[in-house]
């Protein structure tokens, strides 16, 4: 069964480009091996990640991610069956709140800063749909 899991977390320290590159490369390598796709957003010191794939596999990947000391306070925001993947071309794409993307981050946030913890499942769906449809600059 195909599912998506979306969670938010706090970056545990100021992560530099090397940390982010390491997370992205590891994610792409591991996820492609097990058929997981998705997107990772980093903005305002917060992560928002959507994982898609087989239910058991996504659970295993998420449990491993939870043990990572580079982030804290993980919270599942949405979880459910999906008919098809959103990010079929991305084993893990990264987007950040660089100037070009700031508008889209704020469009779905209730506050003036990006705050995924306060986003409802329908806002999250709108946010990720818009990301896939384009108009967003991917880092890798
Ligand atoms: C915010 C965040 C997102 C991550 N996303 C993934 C992911 O999608 N897939 C993955 O395999 N590891 C991800 N990781 C890394 C894992 O926590 C862990 O370091 C990695 O899976 C270990 O892989 P390795 O045993 O091959 O080194 C993420 C880490 C962080 C902090």
PDB file of N, CA and C and ligand atoms in Angstrom, residues 7 9 15 23 26-31 36 40 47 49 51 61 64-68 70-71 91-92, ligand 1:
ATOM      1  N   UNK A   7       6.065  15.144   8.292  1.00  0.00           N
ATOM      2  CA  UNK A   7       6.388  15.546   9.668  1.00  0.00           C
ATOM      3  C   UNK A   7       7.191  16.838   9.643  1.00  0.00           C
ATOM      4  N   UNK A   9      10.129  19.091  12.135  1.00  0.00           N
ATOM      5  CA  UNK A   9      11.071  19.004  13.266  1.00  0.00           C
ATOM      6  C   UNK A   9      11.890  20.284  13.314  1.00  0.00           C
ATOM      7  N   UNK A  15      22.639  24.353  11.036  1.00  0.00           N
ATOM      8  CA  UNK A  15      23.277  23.413  10.123  1.00  0.00           C
ATOM      9  C   UNK A  15      23.916  24.177   8.967  1.00  0.00           C
ATOM     10  N   UNK A  23      22.867  15.224   4.590  1.00  0.00           N
ATOM     11  CA  UNK A  23      21.499  14.697   4.779  1.00  0.00           C
ATOM     12  C   UNK A  23      20.891  14.357   3.419  1.00  0.00           C
ATOM     13  N   UNK A  26      22.681  11.272   1.663  1.00  0.00           N
ATOM     14  CA  UNK A  26      22.316  10.009   2.337  1.00  0.00           C
ATOM     15  C   UNK A  26      20.873   9.647   2.026  1.00  0.00           C
ATOM     16  N   UNK A  27      20.011  10.646   2.064  1.00  0.00           N
ATOM     17  CA  UNK A  27      18.586  10.401   1.808  1.00  0.00           C
ATOM     18  C   UNK A  27      18.382   9.885   0.390  1.00  0.00           C
ATOM     19  N   UNK A  28      19.032  10.527  -0.553  1.00  0.00           N
ATOM     20  CA  UNK A  28      18.833  10.129  -1.950  1.00  0.00           C
ATOM     21  C   UNK A  28      19.334   8.703  -2.175  1.00  0.00           C
ATOM     22  N   UNK A  29      20.480   8.383  -1.563  1.00  0.00           N
ATOM     23  CA  UNK A  29      21.047   7.035  -1.737  1.00  0.00           C
ATOM     24  C   UNK A  29      20.125   5.988  -1.093  1.00  0.00           C
ATOM     25  N   UNK A  30      19.771   6.212   0.156  1.00  0.00           N
ATOM     26  CA  UNK A  30      18.955   5.212   0.860  1.00  0.00           C
ATOM     27  C   UNK A  30      17.548   5.108   0.280  1.00  0.00           C
ATOM     28  N   UNK A  31      16.960   6.254  -0.022  1.00  0.00           N
ATOM     29  CA  UNK A  31      15.568   6.238  -0.480  1.00  0.00           C
ATOM     30  C   UNK A  31      15.434   5.581  -1.850  1.00  0.00           C
ATOM     31  N   UNK A  36      11.594   4.981  -1.919  1.00  0.00           N
ATOM     32  CA  UNK A  36      10.941   6.096  -1.216  1.00  0.00           C
ATOM     33  C   UNK A  36      11.231   7.386  -1.982  1.00  0.00           C
ATOM     34  N   UNK A  40      12.136  17.558   1.066  1.00  0.00           N
ATOM     35  CA  UNK A  40      12.573  18.061   2.372  1.00  0.00           C
ATOM     36  C   UNK A  40      12.705  19.575   2.263  1.00  0.00           C
ATOM     37  N   UNK A  47      12.506  21.852   9.801  1.00  0.00           N
ATOM     38  CA  UNK A  47      12.383  20.920   8.682  1.00  0.00           C
ATOM     39  C   UNK A  47      10.911  20.591   8.475  1.00  0.00           C
ATOM     40  N   UNK A  49       9.204  17.551   6.058  1.00  0.00           N
ATOM     41  CA  UNK A  49       9.540  16.505   5.090  1.00  0.00           C
ATOM     42  C   UNK A  49       8.314  15.666   4.767  1.00  0.00           C
ATOM     43  N   UNK A  51       7.449  12.045   2.994  1.00  0.00           N
ATOM     44  CA  UNK A  51       7.991  10.766   2.510  1.00  0.00           C
ATOM     45  C   UNK A  51       6.852   9.992   1.867  1.00  0.00           C
ATOM     46  N   UNK A  61      11.956   3.997   7.420  1.00  0.00           N
ATOM     47  CA  UNK A  61      12.793   5.177   7.147  1.00  0.00           C
ATOM     48  C   UNK A  61      12.513   6.247   8.201  1.00  0.00           C
ATOM     49  N   UNK A  64      14.140   5.577  11.504  1.00  0.00           N
ATOM     50  CA  UNK A  64      15.582   5.857  11.474  1.00  0.00           C
ATOM     51  C   UNK A  64      15.840   7.365  11.552  1.00  0.00           C
ATOM     52  N   UNK A  65      15.049   8.122  10.817  1.00  0.00           N
ATOM     53  CA  UNK A  65      15.216   9.580  10.815  1.00  0.00           C
ATOM     54  C   UNK A  65      15.009  10.149  12.226  1.00  0.00           C
ATOM     55  N   UNK A  66      14.064   9.551  12.960  1.00  0.00           N
ATOM     56  CA  UNK A  66      13.759  10.042  14.316  1.00  0.00           C
ATOM     57  C   UNK A  66      14.975   9.992  15.238  1.00  0.00           C
ATOM     58  N   UNK A  67      15.872   9.032  14.976  1.00  0.00           N
ATOM     59  CA  UNK A  67      17.037   8.857  15.872  1.00  0.00           C
ATOM     60  C   UNK A  67      18.144   9.853  15.571  1.00  0.00           C
ATOM     61  N   UNK A  68      17.975  10.655  14.543  1.00  0.00           N
ATOM     62  CA  UNK A  68      19.048  11.557  14.090  1.00  0.00           C
ATOM     63  C   UNK A  68      19.144  12.774  15.012  1.00  0.00           C
ATOM     64  N   UNK A  70      20.510  15.504  14.541  1.00  0.00           N
ATOM     65  CA  UNK A  70      20.537  16.805  13.865  1.00  0.00           C
ATOM     66  C   UNK A  70      19.181  17.503  13.906  1.00  0.00           C
ATOM     67  N   UNK A  71      18.177  16.815  14.429  1.00  0.00           N
ATOM     68  CA  UNK A  71      16.887  17.492  14.617  1.00  0.00           C
ATOM     69  C   UNK A  71      16.198  16.997  15.880  1.00  0.00           C
ATOM     70  N   UNK A  91      13.920  11.222  -5.224  1.00  0.00           N
ATOM     71  CA  UNK A  91      14.126  10.351  -4.070  1.00  0.00           C
ATOM     72  C   UNK A  91      14.236  11.187  -2.809  1.00  0.00           C
ATOM     73  N   UNK A  92      14.697  12.394  -2.926  1.00  0.00           N
ATOM     74  CA  UNK A  92      14.551  13.409  -1.877  1.00  0.00           C
ATOM     75  C   UNK A  92      15.042  14.728  -2.457  1.00  0.00           C
TER      76      UNK A  92
HETATM   77  C1  LIG B   1      15.651  16.255   8.582  1.00  0.00           C
HETATM   78  C2  LIG B   1      16.276  14.937   8.169  1.00  0.00           C
HETATM   79  C3  LIG B   1      15.723  14.218   7.110  1.00  0.00           C
HETATM   80  C4  LIG B   1      16.271  12.997   6.724  1.00  0.00           C
HETATM   81  N1  LIG B   1      15.701  12.299   5.690  1.00  0.00           N
HETATM   82  C5  LIG B   1      16.168  11.082   5.381  1.00  0.00           C
HETATM   83  C6  LIG B   1      15.548  10.309   4.363  1.00  0.00           C
HETATM   84  O1  LIG B   1      14.578  10.718   3.707  1.00  0.00           O
HETATM   85  N2  LIG B   1      16.074   9.096   4.102  1.00  0.00           N
HETATM   86  C7  LIG B   1      17.162   8.580   4.766  1.00  0.00           C
HETATM   87  O2  LIG B   1      17.564   7.462   4.478  1.00  0.00           O
HETATM   88  N3  LIG B   1      17.780   9.309   5.720  1.00  0.00           N
HETATM   89  C8  LIG B   1      17.328  10.540   6.032  1.00  0.00           C
HETATM   90  N4  LIG B   1      17.951  11.278   7.003  1.00  0.00           N
HETATM   91  C9  LIG B   1      19.205  10.761   7.573  1.00  0.00           C
HETATM   92  C10 LIG B   1      18.921   9.704   8.629  1.00  0.00           C
HETATM   93  O3  LIG B   1      18.546  10.315   9.830  1.00  0.00           O
HETATM   94  C11 LIG B   1      20.173   8.839   8.871  1.00  0.00           C
HETATM   95  O4  LIG B   1      21.265   9.658   9.194  1.00  0.00           O
HETATM   96  C12 LIG B   1      20.521   8.035   7.659  1.00  0.00           C
HETATM   97  O5  LIG B   1      19.396   7.393   7.123  1.00  0.00           O
HETATM   98  C13 LIG B   1      21.595   6.989   7.988  1.00  0.00           C
HETATM   99  O6  LIG B   1      21.932   6.352   6.795  1.00  0.00           O
HETATM  100  P1  LIG B   1      23.282   5.513   6.665  1.00  0.00           P
HETATM  101  O7  LIG B   1      23.164   4.407   7.705  1.00  0.00           O
HETATM  102  O8  LIG B   1      23.244   4.989   5.262  1.00  0.00           O
HETATM  103  O9  LIG B   1      24.413   6.469   6.921  1.00  0.00           O
HETATM  104  C14 LIG B   1      17.418  12.505   7.399  1.00  0.00           C
HETATM  105  C15 LIG B   1      17.968  13.239   8.461  1.00  0.00           C
HETATM  106  C16 LIG B   1      17.414  14.449   8.835  1.00  0.00           C
HETATM  107  C17 LIG B   1      18.014  15.236   9.972  1.00  0.00           C
END
